[in-house]
CSV table of C-alpha atoms in Angstrom, one decimal:
chain,number,residue,atom,x,y,z
U,1,MET,CA,20.1,-70.9,-7.8
U,2,VAL,CA,17.1,-68.9,-7.2
U,3,ASN,CA,17.7,-65.6,-9.5
U,4,LYS,CA,16.4,-62.8,-7.1
U,5,LEU,CA,13.2,-60.4,-8.2
U,6,ARG,CA,14.6,-57.0,-8.7
U,7,GLU,CA,12.9,-54.5,-6.5
U,8,HIS,CA,10.3,-51.7,-7.0
U,9,HIS,CA,11.0,-48.5,-6.6
U,10,PRO,CA,8.8,-47.6,-2.7
U,11,LEU,CA,6.3,-46.0,-4.6
U,12,TYR,CA,5.7,-48.0,-7.0
U,13,ARG,CA,1.8,-49.6,-5.6
U,14,GLU,CA,1.4,-46.0,-4.4
U,15,LEU,CA,1.6,-44.4,-7.7
U,16,ALA,CA,0.3,-47.8,-9.7
U,17,ALA,CA,-2.7,-47.1,-8.0
U,18,ILE,CA,-3.4,-43.9,-8.8
U,19,VAL,CA,-3.0,-44.2,-12.6
U,20,GLY,CA,-3.2,-47.6,-13.2
U,21,SER,CA,0.1,-50.1,-13.1
U,22,GLU,CA,0.6,-49.5,-17.7
U,23,TYR,CA,1.7,-45.9,-16.9
U,24,VAL,CA,4.5,-46.7,-14.0
U,25,SER,CA,7.6,-47.9,-14.9
U,26,ASP,CA,11.3,-48.2,-13.0
U,27,GLU,CA,12.8,-50.8,-15.3
U,28,ASP,CA,16.1,-49.4,-16.3
U,29,PHE,CA,15.3,-48.8,-20.0
U,30,ALA,CA,12.4,-46.4,-19.3
U,31,LEU,CA,14.5,-44.7,-16.7
U,32,LEU,CA,17.2,-44.2,-19.4
U,33,SER,CA,14.8,-42.8,-21.8
U,34,TYR,CA,14.1,-39.8,-19.1
U,35,THR,CA,18.1,-38.8,-18.6
U,36,ARG,CA,18.4,-36.9,-22.0
U,37,ASP,CA,17.3,-34.3,-24.0
U,38,ILE,CA,18.2,-33.0,-27.2
U,39,SER,CA,21.4,-31.5,-26.0
U,40,HIS,CA,24.9,-32.7,-24.9
U,41,PHE,CA,24.3,-32.6,-21.6
U,42,PRO,CA,24.3,-36.0,-19.4
U,43,GLY,CA,21.6,-37.0,-17.5
U,44,LYS,CA,21.3,-39.6,-14.6
U,45,PRO,CA,18.4,-42.0,-13.9
U,46,GLN,CA,16.2,-41.1,-11.5
U,47,GLY,CA,13.9,-43.6,-9.4
U,48,ILE,CA,10.3,-44.0,-11.6
U,49,VAL,CA,8.1,-42.7,-14.3
U,50,VAL,CA,4.8,-42.1,-13.7
U,51,ARG,CA,2.3,-40.6,-16.2
U,52,PRO,CA,-0.5,-38.8,-15.5
U,53,SER,CA,-4.1,-38.1,-16.8
U,54,CYS,CA,-5.6,-35.8,-14.8
U,55,VAL,CA,-5.3,-32.4,-12.7
U,56,GLU,CA,-6.2,-34.8,-9.5
U,57,ASP,CA,-3.4,-37.2,-10.5
U,58,VAL,CA,-1.5,-34.7,-10.1
U,59,VAL,CA,-2.3,-33.5,-6.9
U,60,GLU,CA,-1.9,-37.4,-5.8
U,61,ILE,CA,1.6,-37.4,-6.9
U,62,VAL,CA,2.4,-34.3,-5.4
U,63,ARG,CA,1.0,-34.6,-2.4
U,64,LEU,CA,2.3,-38.2,-2.1
U,65,ALA,CA,5.9,-37.0,-2.9
U,66,ASN,CA,5.4,-34.2,-0.4
U,67,LEU,CA,4.5,-37.0,2.0
U,68,THR,CA,7.6,-39.1,2.1
U,69,ARG,CA,9.2,-36.4,0.6
U,70,THR,CA,10.4,-37.9,-2.4
U,71,PRO,CA,11.9,-35.4,-5.1
U,72,VAL,CA,9.4,-35.3,-8.0
U,73,ILE,CA,10.8,-34.1,-12.0
U,74,PRO,CA,7.7,-33.1,-14.1
U,75,MET,CA,9.0,-33.8,-18.2
U,76,GLY,CA,7.1,-32.5,-21.2
U,77,GLY,CA,9.0,-33.2,-25.0
U,78,LYS,CA,12.7,-33.4,-23.6
U,79,ALA,CA,13.3,-31.0,-25.9
U,80,SER,CA,15.5,-28.5,-24.5
U,81,LEU,CA,19.0,-27.8,-25.2
U,82,CYS,CA,20.6,-27.5,-21.9
U,83,GLY,CA,20.3,-30.8,-19.9
U,84,VAL,CA,17.1,-32.3,-18.3
U,85,PRO,CA,16.4,-31.7,-14.5
U,86,PRO,CA,19.0,-33.7,-11.7
U,87,GLY,CA,16.7,-34.7,-9.7
U,88,GLN,CA,17.9,-37.7,-7.4
U,89,PRO,CA,19.0,-40.2,-9.3
U,90,GLY,CA,17.6,-43.7,-8.4
U,91,ARG,CA,14.8,-41.7,-6.0
U,92,GLY,CA,13.0,-39.7,-7.5
U,93,ILE,CA,9.8,-39.6,-9.5
U,94,ILE,CA,9.3,-38.3,-13.5
U,95,VAL,CA,6.1,-37.4,-14.2
U,96,ASP,CA,5.6,-37.1,-17.7
U,97,MET,CA,3.1,-35.1,-18.6
U,98,ARG,CA,2.3,-36.2,-22.4
U,99,ARG,CA,-1.1,-37.6,-21.3
U,100,MET,CA,-2.3,-34.4,-20.4
U,101,ASN,CA,-2.5,-33.4,-23.8
U,102,LYS,CA,-6.3,-31.5,-24.1
U,103,ILE,CA,-7.4,-28.5,-25.4
U,104,ILE,CA,-9.8,-27.9,-23.0
U,105,CYS,CA,-12.1,-24.0,-24.4
U,106,VAL,CA,-11.9,-22.1,-27.5
U,107,ASP,CA,-12.9,-19.2,-26.2
U,108,GLU,CA,-13.8,-17.2,-29.9
U,109,GLU,CA,-15.8,-14.5,-28.0
U,110,ASN,CA,-13.0,-13.4,-26.0
U,111,GLN,CA,-10.4,-14.8,-28.0
U,112,THR,CA,-8.2,-17.5,-25.1
U,113,VAL,CA,-7.7,-21.3,-25.1
U,114,THR,CA,-6.8,-23.3,-22.9
U,115,ALA,CA,-5.5,-26.2,-22.7
U,116,GLU,CA,-4.1,-28.4,-21.1
U,117,CYS,CA,0.1,-28.3,-20.3
U,118,GLY,CA,1.1,-31.6,-22.0
U,119,ILE,CA,-0.2,-31.3,-25.0
U,120,MET,CA,2.4,-30.4,-27.9
U,121,MET,CA,2.9,-26.4,-28.7
U,122,GLY,CA,2.4,-27.7,-32.5
U,123,GLU,CA,-0.2,-29.8,-32.0
U,124,LEU,CA,-2.0,-27.2,-30.3
U,125,ALA,CA,-1.0,-24.4,-32.7
U,126,GLY,CA,-2.6,-26.9,-36.2
U,127,LYS,CA,-5.6,-26.9,-34.3
U,128,LEU,CA,-6.0,-23.7,-33.7
U,129,ASN,CA,-5.3,-23.0,-37.4
U,130,GLU,CA,-7.7,-25.2,-38.6
U,131,LYS,CA,-10.4,-22.2,-37.4
U,132,GLY,CA,-8.6,-19.6,-38.7
U,133,TRP,CA,-7.0,-18.7,-35.2
U,134,ASP,CA,-3.1,-18.4,-34.1
U,135,ILE,CA,-1.5,-19.3,-31.5
U,136,LEU,CA,2.6,-17.6,-30.3
U,137,THR,CA,4.4,-20.5,-30.1
U,138,ALA,CA,8.0,-21.5,-29.7
U,139,ALA,CA,10.0,-20.4,-33.1
U,140,GLN,CA,11.6,-23.7,-32.6
U,141,PRO,CA,11.3,-26.1,-32.1
U,142,HIS,CA,7.9,-25.9,-32.2
U,143,TYR,CA,6.5,-29.4,-32.8
U,144,VAL,CA,8.5,-31.4,-29.7
U,145,VAL,CA,8.0,-29.0,-27.0
U,146,THR,CA,5.2,-29.4,-24.8
U,147,VAL,CA,3.2,-25.5,-23.3
U,148,GLY,CA,4.1,-26.3,-19.9
U,149,GLY,CA,7.7,-27.5,-21.1
U,150,HIS,CA,7.9,-24.1,-22.7
U,151,LEU,CA,6.6,-21.7,-20.2
U,152,SER,CA,8.9,-23.4,-17.7
U,153,GLY,CA,12.0,-24.1,-19.4
U,154,CYS,CA,12.2,-20.6,-21.2
U,155,VAL,CA,12.2,-16.6,-20.0
U,156,GLY,CA,8.8,-14.7,-20.6
U,157,ALA,CA,7.8,-18.3,-22.1
U,158,GLY,CA,9.9,-18.2,-25.3
U,159,PHE,CA,10.2,-16.5,-28.8
U,160,SER,CA,7.9,-17.1,-31.0
U,161,VAL,CA,8.2,-16.5,-35.3
U,162,TYR,CA,6.6,-12.6,-34.8
U,163,GLY,CA,9.0,-12.4,-31.7
U,164,PHE,CA,10.0,-8.6,-33.4
U,165,SER,CA,6.0,-8.0,-32.7
U,166,VAL,CA,5.2,-9.1,-29.5
U,167,GLY,CA,8.8,-9.5,-27.8
U,168,TYR,CA,9.4,-12.6,-25.3
U,169,ASN,CA,5.3,-14.3,-24.8
U,170,TRP,CA,4.8,-13.3,-21.5
U,171,THR,CA,2.2,-10.6,-22.3
U,172,TYR,CA,0.2,-14.3,-24.1
U,173,VAL,CA,-0.2,-15.9,-21.4
U,174,LEU,CA,-3.4,-14.9,-19.0
U,175,GLY,CA,-3.5,-17.9,-16.2
U,176,LEU,CA,-2.6,-20.7,-15.1
U,177,LYS,CA,-3.8,-23.6,-13.4
U,178,VAL,CA,-0.7,-25.3,-11.0
U,179,VAL,CA,-0.3,-28.0,-8.8
U,180,LEU,CA,2.3,-26.8,-5.9
U,181,PRO,CA,4.3,-28.5,-3.8
U,182,ASN,CA,1.7,-28.9,-1.0
U,183,GLY,CA,-0.9,-30.6,-3.5
U,184,SER,CA,-3.1,-27.7,-3.7
U,185,VAL,CA,-4.1,-26.1,-7.2
U,186,ILE,CA,-3.8,-22.5,-8.1
U,187,GLN,CA,-5.7,-20.7,-10.8
U,188,THR,CA,-3.8,-17.6,-11.5
U,189,GLY,CA,-5.2,-15.0,-13.8
U,190,MET,CA,-8.9,-13.9,-14.2
U,191,GLY,CA,-10.3,-17.6,-14.1
U,192,PRO,CA,-12.5,-20.2,-12.5
U,193,GLY,CA,-10.9,-20.3,-9.0
U,194,SER,CA,-9.5,-16.9,-9.2
U,195,PHE,CA,-11.4,-15.9,-7.2
U,196,THR,CA,-14.8,-17.0,-5.8
U,197,SER,CA,-17.5,-14.9,-7.1
U,198,TYR,CA,-16.4,-16.0,-10.9
U,199,ARG,CA,-17.4,-19.5,-12.8
U,200,GLY,CA,-16.1,-17.9,-16.4
U,201,HIS,CA,-13.4,-19.0,-18.6
U,202,THR,CA,-10.0,-17.4,-18.3
U,203,TRP,CA,-10.2,-13.9,-20.2
U,204,THR,CA,-7.1,-11.8,-19.0
U,205,ARG,CA,-4.5,-11.8,-16.3
U,206,ALA,CA,-3.3,-9.7,-13.1
U,207,LEU,CA,-6.9,-8.0,-12.2
U,208,GLU,CA,-7.4,-9.8,-9.1
U,209,GLY,CA,-4.2,-9.1,-7.9
U,210,PRO,CA,-0.3,-8.9,-7.8
U,211,ASP,CA,0.9,-10.7,-11.1
U,212,THR,CA,0.7,-14.3,-10.1
U,213,THR,CA,0.8,-16.0,-13.6
U,214,GLY,CA,4.5,-14.4,-14.0
U,215,LEU,CA,5.9,-16.0,-11.0
U,216,PHE,CA,5.8,-19.3,-12.7
U,217,ILE,CA,6.8,-18.7,-16.8
U,218,GLY,CA,10.1,-19.0,-16.8
U,219,ASP,CA,10.4,-20.5,-13.3
U,220,GLY,CA,12.1,-24.1,-14.8
U,221,GLY,CA,9.7,-25.7,-12.3
U,222,ILE,CA,10.7,-25.3,-9.2
U,223,PHE,CA,7.1,-23.7,-7.9
U,224,GLY,CA,4.9,-26.4,-9.2
U,225,ILE,CA,3.6,-28.5,-12.3
U,226,LYS,CA,1.8,-26.9,-14.3
U,227,VAL,CA,-1.2,-28.9,-15.7
U,228,GLU,CA,-3.2,-26.1,-17.7
U,229,ALA,CA,-2.3,-22.8,-19.3
U,230,THR,CA,-4.2,-20.7,-20.9
U,231,TYR,CA,-3.6,-18.5,-23.8
U,232,LYS,CA,-4.3,-14.8,-26.3
U,233,ILE,CA,-4.9,-15.9,-29.2
U,234,PHE,CA,-5.6,-13.9,-33.1
U,235,HIS,CA,-6.3,-14.7,-36.5
U,236,LEU,CA,-4.3,-15.5,-38.6
U,237,PRO,CA,-3.3,-13.3,-41.2
U,238,LYS,CA,-5.1,-13.7,-44.8
U,239,PHE,CA,-2.0,-11.9,-46.4
U,240,LYS,CA,1.4,-12.0,-45.5
U,241,ARG,CA,4.5,-11.1,-48.2
U,242,GLY,CA,8.6,-10.9,-47.0
U,243,ALA,CA,11.2,-9.1,-48.0
U,244,CYS,CA,15.2,-8.3,-47.0
U,245,TYR,CA,17.5,-6.1,-47.7
U,246,THR,CA,21.2,-6.3,-48.5
U,247,PHE,CA,24.2,-4.3,-46.7
U,248,GLU,CA,27.8,-3.8,-46.8
U,249,SER,CA,28.9,-4.3,-43.0
U,250,ILE,CA,27.3,-5.6,-39.9
U,251,ASP,CA,27.4,-2.5,-38.8
U,252,ASP,CA,25.4,-0.8,-41.2
U,253,ALA,CA,22.8,-3.5,-41.2
U,254,TYR,CA,22.2,-2.5,-37.6
U,255,ARG,CA,22.6,0.8,-38.1
U,256,ALA,CA,19.2,0.0,-40.0
U,257,LEU,CA,17.5,-2.2,-37.8
U,258,SER,CA,18.0,0.0,-35.1
U,259,LYS,CA,16.3,2.7,-36.5
U,260,VAL,CA,13.7,-0.3,-36.3
U,261,MET,CA,13.7,-1.0,-33.4
U,262,GLU,CA,12.1,2.5,-32.7
U,263,ILE,CA,9.0,2.1,-34.4
U,264,ASP,CA,6.0,1.2,-32.1
U,265,THR,CA,5.8,-3.2,-32.2
U,266,ASN,CA,1.9,-3.9,-32.4
U,267,LEU,CA,0.9,-6.8,-34.5
U,268,TYR,CA,-0.9,-5.2,-37.7
U,269,LEU,CA,-0.9,-1.6,-36.5
U,270,GLN,CA,2.7,-1.9,-37.7
U,271,PRO,CA,4.9,-2.2,-40.5
U,272,TYR,CA,7.1,-5.0,-39.6
U,273,ALA,CA,5.8,-8.8,-37.9
U,274,SER,CA,9.1,-10.2,-38.1
U,275,CYS,CA,12.6,-8.9,-39.0
U,276,PHE,CA,15.9,-10.1,-38.0
U,277,MET,CA,19.8,-10.0,-39.8
U,278,THR,CA,21.7,-12.5,-40.7
U,279,SER,CA,25.5,-13.0,-41.8
U,280,PRO,CA,26.4,-13.5,-45.4
U,281,GLU,CA,26.9,-17.1,-44.7
U,282,THR,CA,23.7,-17.9,-42.9
U,283,ILE,CA,21.2,-16.0,-45.9
U,284,ASN,CA,23.1,-18.5,-48.9
U,285,PHE,CA,22.7,-21.0,-47.1
U,286,MET,CA,19.0,-20.2,-45.7
U,287,THR,CA,19.1,-19.1,-49.3
U,288,MET,CA,20.3,-22.3,-51.0
U,289,GLY,CA,22.7,-19.9,-53.2
U,290,MET,CA,19.5,-17.3,-54.5
U,291,ALA,CA,20.6,-14.1,-52.3
U,292,PRO,CA,23.9,-12.3,-52.1
U,293,LYS,CA,26.2,-12.7,-49.5
U,294,LYS,CA,26.2,-10.0,-47.6
U,295,TRP,CA,24.9,-9.0,-44.3
U,296,THR,CA,21.1,-8.8,-44.5
U,297,ALA,CA,17.9,-7.3,-43.4
U,298,LEU,CA,14.9,-9.6,-43.8
U,299,ILE,CA,11.0,-8.7,-43.1
U,300,LEU,CA,7.7,-10.2,-43.3
U,301,HIS,CA,4.9,-8.0,-43.6
U,302,VAL,CA,1.7,-9.8,-42.6
U,303,GLY,CA,-2.5,-7.9,-42.7
U,304,ASN,CA,-6.0,-8.4,-44.0
U,305,SER,CA,-5.6,-7.0,-47.2
U,306,GLU,CA,-3.4,-6.5,-50.0
U,307,GLU,CA,-3.8,-2.7,-49.6
U,308,GLU,CA,-2.6,-2.8,-46.2
U,309,ILE,CA,0.5,-5.5,-47.5
U,310,GLU,CA,1.4,-3.1,-50.4
U,311,LEU,CA,1.2,-0.1,-47.9
U,312,LYS,CA,3.5,-1.7,-45.3
U,313,ALA,CA,6.0,-2.7,-48.3
U,314,LYS,CA,6.2,0.6,-49.8
U,315,THR,CA,7.2,2.2,-46.2
U,316,SER,CA,9.9,-0.5,-45.5
U,317,ASP,CA,11.6,-0.1,-49.1
U,318,LYS,CA,11.7,3.6,-48.3
U,319,LEU,CA,12.8,3.4,-44.7
U,320,PHE,CA,15.4,0.1,-45.7
U,321,THR,CA,17.0,2.2,-49.1
U,322,GLU,CA,17.4,5.8,-46.9
U,323,LEU,CA,19.3,3.8,-44.5
U,324,GLY,CA,21.6,2.4,-46.9
U,325,GLY,CA,19.9,-0.9,-47.6
U,326,THR,CA,19.9,-3.2,-51.3
U,327,PRO,CA,16.3,-4.8,-51.8
U,328,GLY,CA,16.9,-8.4,-52.6
U,329,PRO,CA,16.0,-10.2,-55.2
U,330,PRO,CA,12.4,-11.2,-55.8
U,331,ALA,CA,13.2,-14.9,-55.1
U,332,VAL,CA,15.0,-14.4,-51.5
U,333,ARG,CA,11.7,-11.9,-50.9
U,334,ASP,CA,9.3,-15.1,-52.5
U,335,PHE,CA,11.3,-17.6,-50.2
U,336,PHE,CA,11.1,-15.8,-46.9
U,337,THR,CA,7.3,-15.2,-47.2
U,338,GLU,CA,7.2,-18.3,-45.6
U,339,TYR,CA,9.0,-17.7,-42.8
U,340,VAL,CA,7.2,-19.5,-40.2
U,341,SER,CA,7.7,-22.9,-41.9
U,342,THR,CA,11.3,-22.4,-42.3
U,343,MET,CA,12.1,-21.6,-38.9
U,344,ARG,CA,9.6,-24.2,-37.4
U,345,ASP,CA,11.5,-26.9,-40.0
U,346,MET,CA,15.4,-26.0,-38.9
U,347,GLY,CA,13.7,-26.6,-35.3
U,348,LYS,CA,12.5,-30.2,-36.4
U,349,VAL,CA,16.7,-30.2,-37.2
U,350,GLY,CA,17.3,-29.6,-34.3
U,351,THR,CA,15.6,-32.1,-32.5
U,352,MET,CA,18.3,-35.1,-34.8
U,353,GLY,CA,21.1,-32.9,-33.0
U,354,MET,CA,22.7,-31.1,-35.2
U,355,TYR,CA,23.1,-28.3,-34.0
U,356,SER,CA,23.2,-26.5,-30.6
U,357,LEU,CA,22.5,-22.9,-29.7
U,358,PHE,CA,25.3,-20.0,-28.7
U,359,GLU,CA,22.0,-17.4,-27.7
U,360,PHE,CA,22.4,-14.2,-25.5
U,361,ILE,CA,19.4,-12.2,-25.0
U,362,THR,CA,20.9,-8.2,-24.0
U,363,SER,CA,19.5,-4.5,-23.8
U,364,LYS,CA,19.6,-2.4,-27.4
U,365,ARG,CA,22.7,0.0,-26.3
U,366,ASP,CA,24.6,-3.5,-25.7
U,367,ILE,CA,23.2,-6.1,-28.8
U,368,LEU,CA,25.6,-5.3,-30.9
U,369,LYS,CA,28.8,-5.8,-28.7
U,370,CYS,CA,27.3,-9.1,-27.6
U,371,MET,CA,27.2,-10.4,-31.3
U,372,LYS,CA,30.9,-9.2,-32.0
U,373,PHE,CA,31.4,-11.2,-28.8
U,374,SER,CA,29.9,-13.9,-29.7
U,375,ILE,CA,30.9,-14.2,-33.1
U,376,ASP,CA,35.0,-13.1,-32.3
U,377,PHE,CA,34.8,-15.8,-29.5
U,378,PHE,CA,33.3,-18.9,-31.6
U,379,GLU,CA,35.7,-18.1,-34.5
U,380,GLU,CA,38.7,-18.0,-31.9
U,381,GLY,CA,37.3,-21.0,-30.1
U,382,LEU,CA,36.9,-22.9,-33.7
U,383,LYS,CA,41.2,-22.3,-33.5
U,384,ARG,CA,41.7,-22.8,-30.2
U,385,LYS,CA,40.3,-26.0,-29.9
U,386,GLY,CA,41.7,-27.4,-33.6
U,387,ILE,CA,37.9,-27.9,-34.8
U,388,ASP,CA,38.1,-27.7,-39.0
U,389,LYS,CA,35.8,-24.8,-40.4
U,390,SER,CA,35.2,-26.9,-42.8
U,391,LYS,CA,32.9,-29.5,-41.0
U,392,VAL,CA,31.3,-26.7,-39.4
U,393,LEU,CA,28.0,-24.2,-40.3
U,394,ALA,CA,27.6,-21.6,-38.8
U,395,LEU,CA,24.6,-19.6,-39.0
U,396,THR,CA,24.5,-16.3,-37.3
U,397,VAL,CA,21.2,-14.7,-36.8
U,398,PHE,CA,20.4,-11.5,-34.6
U,399,LEU,CA,16.8,-11.4,-33.6
U,400,PRO,CA,15.0,-8.2,-32.4
U,401,CYS,CA,12.4,-8.4,-29.3
U,402,GLY,CA,10.6,-5.3,-30.1
U,403,PRO,CA,11.8,-1.6,-29.7
U,404,ASN,CA,14.7,-2.1,-26.8
U,405,PHE,CA,16.3,-5.3,-26.2
U,406,GLY,CA,17.5,-8.8,-28.8
U,407,MET,CA,18.4,-11.8,-28.9
U,408,THR,CA,22.1,-12.6,-30.9
U,409,SER,CA,22.6,-16.5,-32.1
U,410,ILE,CA,25.0,-18.7,-33.8
U,411,ILE,CA,24.0,-21.9,-34.3
U,412,PRO,CA,27.0,-24.1,-35.7
U,413,PHE,CA,25.1,-27.2,-38.0
U,414,TYR,CA,27.6,-30.1,-37.8
U,415,ASP,CA,27.1,-33.9,-38.3
U,416,PRO,CA,26.0,-35.1,-35.2
U,417,SER,CA,27.9,-38.7,-35.5
U,418,ASN,CA,31.2,-36.8,-35.8
U,419,ARG,CA,31.7,-37.6,-31.2
U,420,GLU,CA,34.9,-35.7,-31.2
U,421,LEU,CA,33.3,-33.4,-33.6
U,422,SER,CA,30.5,-32.7,-30.9
U,423,GLU,CA,32.2,-32.7,-27.8
U,424,LYS,CA,34.0,-29.9,-29.1
U,425,LEU,CA,31.5,-28.1,-30.3
U,426,PHE,CA,29.8,-28.8,-26.8
U,427,GLU,CA,32.5,-27.8,-24.2
U,428,LEU,CA,32.5,-24.0,-26.9
U,429,GLN,CA,28.6,-23.7,-26.1
U,430,LYS,CA,29.5,-23.9,-22.6
U,431,GLU,CA,32.4,-21.4,-21.8
U,432,LEU,CA,31.0,-18.8,-24.5
U,433,LEU,CA,27.9,-19.0,-22.4
U,434,GLU,CA,29.8,-18.8,-18.8
U,435,THR,CA,32.2,-15.5,-20.5
U,436,GLY,CA,28.9,-14.2,-21.7
U,437,ALA,CA,27.7,-14.7,-18.7
U,438,SER,CA,29.9,-12.5,-17.1
U,439,LEU,CA,30.3,-9.9,-18.9
U,440,GLY,CA,26.3,-9.4,-18.6
U,441,TYR,CA,24.7,-11.0,-20.9
U,442,TRP,CA,21.6,-12.8,-20.7
U,443,ILE,CA,21.2,-16.8,-21.3
U,444,GLU,CA,16.9,-18.2,-22.3
U,445,ALA,CA,16.6,-21.2,-20.4
U,446,SER,CA,15.8,-22.2,-16.9
U,447,GLN,CA,16.6,-25.6,-17.5
U,448,SER,CA,19.4,-27.7,-15.8
U,449,TYR,CA,22.8,-25.9,-16.7
U,450,GLU,CA,21.8,-23.1,-17.5
U,451,SER,CA,19.6,-22.7,-14.6
U,452,GLN,CA,22.7,-23.1,-12.4
U,453,LEU,CA,24.4,-20.3,-14.6
U,454,LYS,CA,21.6,-17.6,-14.7
U,455,ALA,CA,21.9,-17.9,-10.3
U,456,LYS,CA,25.6,-18.0,-10.5
U,457,TYR,CA,25.0,-14.5,-11.5
U,458,TRP,CA,22.1,-13.0,-9.7
U,459,SER,CA,22.5,-10.7,-7.0
U,460,PRO,CA,22.6,-12.1,-3.4
U,461,GLU,CA,19.5,-10.1,-3.2
U,462,LEU,CA,17.3,-11.6,-5.9
U,463,TYR,CA,18.8,-15.0,-4.5
U,464,ASN,CA,17.5,-14.8,-1.6
U,465,TYR,CA,14.4,-13.6,-2.5
U,466,ILE,CA,13.5,-16.2,-4.9
U,467,LEU,CA,15.1,-19.1,-2.4
U,468,THR,CA,12.6,-17.1,0.2
U,469,LEU,CA,10.0,-17.9,-2.3
U,470,LYS,CA,11.0,-21.4,-3.0
U,471,LYS,CA,11.1,-22.6,1.2
U,472,MET,CA,7.3,-21.4,1.1
U,473,LEU,CA,5.9,-22.6,-1.7
U,474,ASP,CA,8.1,-26.0,-1.0
U,475,PRO,CA,9.5,-26.3,2.3
U,476,ASN,CA,10.4,-29.4,1.5
U,477,ASN,CA,12.5,-29.2,-1.4
U,478,ILE,CA,10.8,-31.4,-3.6
U,479,MET,CA,9.8,-29.7,-6.5
U,480,ASN,CA,13.1,-29.7,-9.1
U,481,PRO,CA,15.7,-29.9,-6.9
U,482,GLY,CA,19.4,-28.7,-8.2
U,483,LEU,CA,17.9,-26.1,-10.7
U,484,PHE,CA,19.1,-23.0,-10.2
U,485,GLY,CA,21.1,-24.2,-7.4
U,486,PHE,CA,18.5,-24.7,-4.8
């Protein structure tokens, strides 16, 4: 009996002709590896995976997909926490961008870097650090998220370790090169291709007219495939010093941070590069028992001289002690001096599936209420689902984002091999996000499950506006169909 050969995807030959047969696969084992991110949200295999190496490859892939009305699902490091895009199982084209990982230009005079969007943010930051520069990346996961994935999948281009000073990263994104659903290429920001007479490097954004860069930030990839991005860069601080102040209650700690948030936040020009508040259990875990088990404000000062650091430290000490804080032990201060590394290393644990994020973003007016709601809902949910609290370590954090809004986060650490526990926490995560969104607390991701949850609470006017843009740019709806319910 003759075995029937497995049929290839209908576009296999055409895609192989574009990128080379070694960079195309429709084998089941390859497709299966693209069905999951680091979350518990399940996905279904698409039809084929293609790995372009340049902008021209992406253009040809998208033109072919548009001509044949085949869904396209751009993918980076699969670092999201709410599922991979739905696409069209059995038929969609996964465009794995990770071969496009070059740094195109470090323009030190204009303080910018341009890189391909398949590069990992940790790799990009590391190479800039070697030159004495830094870039605002994801606070976490820092090492496994691509530039394109972070720009697409997080609101405001994500939250960095310097988020208190700069808020979200969107103001540091100066321009993007995007392959639109019809295969044409747009350059946003003041760069080559943004207007006909300019041939230089991208150096700022939105002077040529409307802020077209913003359209592609946090869009989930529904408007096109990002192939290059230009960020503002800044010098690595030469000096840094941590500080911490303890408080008897969440209300006392928040009252202090609320006053700090009133200070104008510009990196290096104000006292605090980073500042956030943790629960007693969280600070005890983070410092391995070195800190008192109290609500704690953690501060990181950065600067260009010892004198600058000393002045900032005196300023924060005066402010926080006047607001009722007690300075923490020197060991904790020294620990928090390496805060940036700590945050990024925690992200490594997240990529192993050892925690999920119960997070909301909201205005300063509602932050404390949102945080208390999240804590109460989480605690009640553990009881309701019969979860043994000894098997879950919940880290609770409030991260201010500049002067007028912030993020609340509960990060439950657990053993991911405990399938029953994982499933119960997964269900609790969805319940918390759904309930919080219904109360007006916003969620961070623009990916799969959370994108659809966002769209559920858009006003009809906003929904129709974004849908109109989608239909204009992508009339055949090939680009990440299913996100935001489109």
